[in-house]
mmCIF file of C-alpha atoms in Angstrom:
data_model
loop_
_atom_site.group_PDB
_atom_site.id
_atom_site.type_symbol
_atom_site.label_atom_id
_atom_site.label_comp_id
_atom_site.label_asym_id
_atom_site.label_seq_id
_atom_site.Cartn_x
_atom_site.Cartn_y
_atom_site.Cartn_z
ATOM 1 C CA UNK A 1 -23.250 19.753 80.510
ATOM 2 C CA UNK A 2 -20.706 19.341 77.709
ATOM 3 C CA UNK A 3 -17.242 20.767 78.253
ATOM 4 C CA UNK A 4 -14.415 21.375 75.826
ATOM 5 C CA UNK A 5 -11.281 19.748 77.163
ATOM 6 C CA UNK A 6 -7.617 20.012 76.226
ATOM 7 C CA UNK A 7 -4.863 17.560 76.996
ATOM 8 C CA UNK A 8 -1.236 17.173 76.073
ATOM 9 C CA UNK A 9 0.436 14.070 74.689
ATOM 10 C CA UNK A 10 3.374 12.676 76.661
ATOM 11 C CA UNK A 11 6.076 13.569 74.156
ATOM 12 C CA UNK A 12 4.870 16.873 72.805
ATOM 13 C CA UNK A 13 3.086 20.059 73.774
ATOM 14 C CA UNK A 14 0.425 19.729 71.092
ATOM 15 C CA UNK A 15 -2.998 20.233 72.622
ATOM 16 C CA UNK A 16 -5.869 18.184 71.262
ATOM 17 C CA UNK A 17 -9.487 19.211 71.684
ATOM 18 C CA UNK A 18 -11.992 16.775 73.120
ATOM 19 C CA UNK A 19 -15.462 16.916 74.556
ATOM 20 C CA UNK A 20 -17.188 14.864 77.196
ATOM 21 C CA UNK A 21 -20.533 14.903 78.922
ATOM 22 C CA UNK A 22 -20.664 15.139 82.687
ATOM 23 C CA UNK A 23 -23.432 13.306 84.472
ATOM 24 C CA UNK A 24 -26.038 15.747 85.865
ATOM 25 C CA UNK A 25 -24.981 15.119 89.477
ATOM 26 C CA UNK A 26 -21.313 15.777 88.728
ATOM 27 C CA UNK A 27 -21.239 19.488 89.454
ATOM 28 C CA UNK A 28 -17.499 19.859 89.036
ATOM 29 C CA UNK A 29 -16.526 22.740 91.309
ATOM 30 C CA UNK A 30 -14.050 22.837 94.172
ATOM 31 C CA UNK A 31 -16.772 23.428 96.767
ATOM 32 C CA UNK A 32 -18.737 20.414 95.513
ATOM 33 C CA UNK A 33 -15.665 18.177 95.611
ATOM 34 C CA UNK A 34 -14.920 19.198 99.191
ATOM 35 C CA UNK A 35 -18.539 18.758 100.238
ATOM 36 C CA UNK A 36 -18.473 15.265 98.737
ATOM 37 C CA UNK A 37 -15.652 14.381 101.113
ATOM 38 C CA UNK A 38 -12.792 14.245 98.636
ATOM 39 C CA UNK A 39 -9.375 14.420 100.351
ATOM 40 C CA UNK A 40 -7.414 17.548 99.516
ATOM 41 C CA UNK A 41 -4.466 19.683 100.506
ATOM 42 C CA UNK A 42 -3.677 23.305 99.786
ATOM 43 C CA UNK A 43 -5.440 26.646 100.100
ATOM 44 C CA UNK A 44 -9.185 26.397 99.400
ATOM 45 C CA UNK A 45 -9.078 30.012 98.208
ATOM 46 C CA UNK A 46 -6.752 29.068 95.338
ATOM 47 C CA UNK A 47 -8.009 29.799 91.837
ATOM 48 C CA UNK A 48 -6.809 26.484 90.376
ATOM 49 C CA UNK A 49 -7.639 22.870 91.199
ATOM 50 C CA UNK A 50 -5.676 19.737 90.324
ATOM 51 C CA UNK A 51 -7.834 16.590 90.553
ATOM 52 C CA UNK A 52 -5.958 13.288 90.652
ATOM 53 C CA UNK A 53 -7.820 10.053 89.788
ATOM 54 C CA UNK A 54 -5.602 7.219 91.022
ATOM 55 C CA UNK A 55 -5.341 3.610 92.202
ATOM 56 C CA UNK A 56 -3.018 2.694 95.069
ATOM 57 C CA UNK A 57 -1.931 -0.473 93.223
ATOM 58 C CA UNK A 58 -1.048 1.488 90.079
ATOM 59 C CA UNK A 59 2.708 1.507 89.423
ATOM 60 C CA UNK A 60 2.440 4.516 87.097
ATOM 61 C CA UNK A 61 0.599 6.363 89.882
ATOM 62 C CA UNK A 62 3.498 5.685 92.241
ATOM 63 C CA UNK A 63 5.953 6.996 89.652
ATOM 64 C CA UNK A 64 3.856 10.138 89.297
ATOM 65 C CA UNK A 65 3.588 10.604 93.087
ATOM 66 C CA UNK A 66 7.336 10.134 93.562
ATOM 67 C CA UNK A 67 8.213 12.675 90.894
ATOM 68 C CA UNK A 68 5.642 14.936 89.225
ATOM 69 C CA UNK A 69 3.286 15.422 92.166
ATOM 70 C CA UNK A 70 6.132 16.701 94.316
ATOM 71 C CA UNK A 71 6.975 19.279 91.658
ATOM 72 C CA UNK A 72 3.335 20.345 91.338
ATOM 73 C CA UNK A 73 3.183 20.680 95.112
ATOM 74 C CA UNK A 74 6.292 22.857 95.381
ATOM 75 C CA UNK A 75 5.423 24.994 92.344
ATOM 76 C CA UNK A 76 1.676 25.510 92.726
ATOM 77 C CA UNK A 77 0.257 24.135 95.980
ATOM 78 C CA UNK A 78 2.784 25.616 98.394
ATOM 79 C CA UNK A 79 2.491 28.992 96.648
ATOM 80 C CA UNK A 80 -1.318 28.923 97.139
ATOM 81 C CA UNK A 81 -1.958 28.996 93.387
ATOM 82 C CA UNK A 82 -3.727 25.628 93.388
ATOM 83 C CA UNK A 83 -5.412 23.102 95.652
ATOM 84 C CA UNK A 84 -4.882 19.356 95.157
ATOM 85 C CA UNK A 85 -7.852 16.955 95.282
ATOM 86 C CA UNK A 86 -7.775 13.149 95.257
ATOM 87 C CA UNK A 87 -10.383 10.958 93.565
ATOM 88 C CA UNK A 88 -10.485 7.156 93.742
ATOM 89 C CA UNK A 89 -10.280 5.112 90.552
ATOM 90 C CA UNK A 90 -9.537 1.577 91.794
ATOM 91 C CA UNK A 91 -9.314 -0.416 88.582
ATOM 92 C CA UNK A 92 -5.930 -2.142 88.670
ATOM 93 C CA UNK A 93 -6.774 -5.208 90.704
ATOM 94 C CA UNK A 94 -9.055 -7.017 93.121
ATOM 95 C CA UNK A 95 -7.496 -5.407 96.216
ATOM 96 C CA UNK A 96 -7.569 -1.874 94.816
ATOM 97 C CA UNK A 97 -11.026 -0.965 96.053
ATOM 98 C CA UNK A 98 -10.281 -2.041 99.624
ATOM 99 C CA UNK A 99 -7.221 0.209 99.549
ATOM 100 C CA UNK A 100 -9.439 3.102 98.462
ATOM 101 C CA UNK A 101 -12.014 2.367 101.167
ATOM 102 C CA UNK A 102 -9.299 2.249 103.810
ATOM 103 C CA UNK A 103 -7.702 5.474 102.623
ATOM 104 C CA UNK A 104 -11.038 7.272 102.754
ATOM 105 C CA UNK A 105 -11.559 5.994 106.296
ATOM 106 C CA UNK A 106 -8.242 7.543 107.350
ATOM 107 C CA UNK A 107 -9.510 10.847 105.955
ATOM 108 C CA UNK A 108 -12.090 10.858 108.776
ATOM 109 C CA UNK A 109 -9.189 11.317 111.180
ATOM 110 C CA UNK A 110 -7.195 13.739 109.046
ATOM 111 C CA UNK A 111 -4.695 11.030 108.138
ATOM 112 C CA UNK A 112 -5.390 10.516 104.417
ATOM 113 C CA UNK A 113 -2.160 11.949 103.036
ATOM 114 C CA UNK A 114 -0.047 10.110 105.590
ATOM 115 C CA UNK A 115 -1.779 6.855 104.636
ATOM 116 C CA UNK A 116 -1.428 7.767 100.940
ATOM 117 C CA UNK A 117 2.346 8.018 101.496
ATOM 118 C CA UNK A 118 2.509 4.723 103.412
ATOM 119 C CA UNK A 119 0.647 2.844 100.675
ATOM 120 C CA UNK A 120 2.760 4.150 97.810
ATOM 121 C CA UNK A 121 5.984 3.663 99.785
ATOM 122 C CA UNK A 122 5.064 0.026 100.453
ATOM 123 C CA UNK A 123 3.442 -0.691 97.086
ATOM 124 C CA UNK A 124 3.938 -4.263 95.878
ATOM 125 C CA UNK A 125 2.881 -6.277 92.866
ATOM 126 C CA UNK A 126 -0.797 -5.982 91.938
ATOM 127 C CA UNK A 127 -2.981 -8.344 94.006
ATOM 128 C CA UNK A 128 0.092 -9.925 95.634
ATOM 129 C CA UNK A 129 -1.529 -9.470 99.051
ATOM 130 C CA UNK A 130 0.357 -6.327 99.993
ATOM 131 C CA UNK A 131 -2.999 -4.529 100.512
ATOM 132 C CA UNK A 132 -5.084 -7.427 101.728
ATOM 133 C CA UNK A 133 -7.269 -6.759 104.764
ATOM 134 C CA UNK A 134 -4.587 -7.682 107.305
ATOM 135 C CA UNK A 135 -1.926 -5.514 105.717
ATOM 136 C CA UNK A 136 -4.290 -2.579 105.301
ATOM 137 C CA UNK A 137 -4.987 -2.632 109.029
ATOM 138 C CA UNK A 138 -1.277 -3.002 109.760
ATOM 139 C CA UNK A 139 -0.497 0.056 107.622
ATOM 140 C CA UNK A 140 -3.287 2.039 109.285
ATOM 141 C CA UNK A 141 -1.936 1.151 112.734
ATOM 142 C CA UNK A 142 1.343 2.851 111.774
ATOM 143 C CA UNK A 143 -0.381 6.237 111.557
ATOM 144 C CA UNK A 144 0.445 8.426 114.571
ATOM 145 C CA UNK A 145 -2.483 8.909 116.961
ATOM 146 C CA UNK A 146 -4.856 6.845 114.807
ATOM 147 C CA UNK A 147 -8.005 5.602 116.535
ATOM 148 C CA UNK A 148 -7.803 1.993 115.375
ATOM 149 C CA UNK A 149 -11.256 1.109 116.668
ATOM 150 C CA UNK A 150 -12.808 3.918 114.647
ATOM 151 C CA UNK A 151 -10.787 2.982 111.569
ATOM 152 C CA UNK A 152 -11.643 -0.725 111.808
ATOM 153 C CA UNK A 153 -15.352 0.044 112.148
ATOM 154 C CA UNK A 154 -15.255 2.347 109.125
ATOM 155 C CA UNK A 155 -13.282 -0.109 107.008
ATOM 156 C CA UNK A 156 -15.083 -3.301 108.055
ATOM 157 C CA UNK A 157 -18.513 -1.801 107.297
ATOM 158 C CA UNK A 158 -17.319 -0.353 103.960
ATOM 159 C CA UNK A 159 -18.588 3.037 105.064
ATOM 160 C CA UNK A 160 -17.276 4.819 101.993
ATOM 161 C CA UNK A 161 -18.188 2.321 99.290
ATOM 162 C CA UNK A 162 -20.811 4.674 97.828
ATOM 163 C CA UNK A 163 -18.283 7.544 97.775
ATOM 164 C CA UNK A 164 -15.713 5.417 95.944
ATOM 165 C CA UNK A 165 -18.395 4.203 93.527
ATOM 166 C CA UNK A 166 -19.326 7.835 92.792
ATOM 167 C CA UNK A 167 -15.683 8.638 92.114
ATOM 168 C CA UNK A 168 -15.523 5.719 89.670
ATOM 169 C CA UNK A 169 -18.724 6.897 87.972
ATOM 170 C CA UNK A 170 -17.321 10.408 87.669
ATOM 171 C CA UNK A 171 -14.108 9.066 86.148
ATOM 172 C CA UNK A 172 -16.141 7.053 83.640
ATOM 173 C CA UNK A 173 -18.199 10.120 82.721
ATOM 174 C CA UNK A 174 -14.948 11.958 82.043
ATOM 175 C CA UNK A 175 -13.757 9.171 79.774
ATOM 176 C CA UNK A 176 -11.028 8.037 82.169
ATOM 177 C CA UNK A 177 -10.208 4.338 81.978
ATOM 178 C CA UNK A 178 -6.565 4.359 83.067
ATOM 179 C CA UNK A 179 -4.746 5.661 86.115
ATOM 180 C CA UNK A 180 -3.477 8.156 86.850
ATOM 181 C CA UNK A 181 -5.717 10.666 85.076
ATOM 182 C CA UNK A 182 -6.189 14.320 85.903
ATOM 183 C CA UNK A 183 -8.425 17.346 85.645
ATOM 184 C CA UNK A 184 -6.893 20.814 85.865
ATOM 185 C CA UNK A 185 -9.608 23.425 86.356
ATOM 186 C CA UNK A 186 -10.632 26.779 87.730
ATOM 187 C CA UNK A 187 -12.126 26.525 91.211
ATOM 188 C CA UNK A 188 -15.615 27.352 89.916
ATOM 189 C CA UNK A 189 -15.388 24.694 87.220
ATOM 190 C CA UNK A 190 -15.881 27.169 84.377
ATOM 191 C CA UNK A 191 -12.583 26.222 82.714
ATOM 192 C CA UNK A 192 -11.437 22.619 82.663
ATOM 193 C CA UNK A 193 -8.575 20.750 81.039
ATOM 194 C CA UNK A 194 -7.826 17.056 80.997
ATOM 195 C CA UNK A 195 -4.562 15.112 81.231
ATOM 196 C CA UNK A 196 -4.431 11.343 80.871
ATOM 197 C CA UNK A 197 -1.457 9.362 82.064
ATOM 198 C CA UNK A 198 1.581 10.090 84.280
ATOM 199 C CA UNK A 199 2.829 12.976 82.173
ATOM 200 C CA UNK A 200 6.087 14.673 83.189
ATOM 201 C CA UNK A 201 5.985 17.945 85.078
ATOM 202 C CA UNK A 202 6.674 20.180 82.028
ATOM 203 C CA UNK A 203 3.373 19.020 80.491
ATOM 204 C CA UNK A 204 1.488 19.907 83.673
ATOM 205 C CA UNK A 205 3.304 23.230 83.867
ATOM 206 C CA UNK A 206 2.224 24.251 80.369
ATOM 207 C CA UNK A 207 -1.413 23.308 81.036
ATOM 208 C CA UNK A 208 -1.536 24.917 84.505
ATOM 209 C CA UNK A 209 0.206 28.121 83.433
ATOM 210 C CA UNK A 210 -2.052 28.539 80.403
ATOM 211 C CA UNK A 211 -5.161 28.015 82.529
ATOM 212 C CA UNK A 212 -3.896 30.415 85.181
ATOM 213 C CA UNK A 213 -3.361 33.032 82.487
ATOM 214 C CA UNK A 214 -6.914 32.541 81.185
ATOM 215 C CA UNK A 215 -8.355 32.889 84.695
ATOM 216 C CA UNK A 216 -6.482 36.147 85.264
ATOM 217 C CA UNK A 217 -7.846 37.571 82.016
ATOM 218 C CA UNK A 218 -11.476 36.842 82.988
#
């Protein structure tokens, strides 16, 4: 399936047209993403979806999380206009994939977003050891009511390695090489737009509002 994609440059609202080919198994709809086990927050009945491809060691991702994501949340997620979905793209360093595997394990216990916050709050220099195995388990132990035995088993056996690998493959099929990168789409996947890089909130607002308008017209 080939989709026409729009994205905005960081310093202007000019929209450039692109095209990319999705792999046959990448049926990009909200229901498919949820069924694949992707962490999310927001109302699943929302008409819009924001998909965030990120790396926990990525400093630009942290900047986005600390600023733009909070504005997207208050403007679109809390108002039930959109649902937010996380996809793993661990490409910043050697320890990045383990951080993704650990985060996905916390999702089993409904703790993903709490762990997400802990990792970005404590983010250190890439591959400095801040997310080595010992520290990952220490961070996980800070989660309220976490079953550490269940988490350790999940993490030690790399239970979600295939899921993370599929996320990476999807990102590659979308042409994403850097983090963070984003897809803004209708929940049925019929309308999709692409944003690359930690763009400021006004860029997201233009893209989201335009897509919302298109959905309402259809």
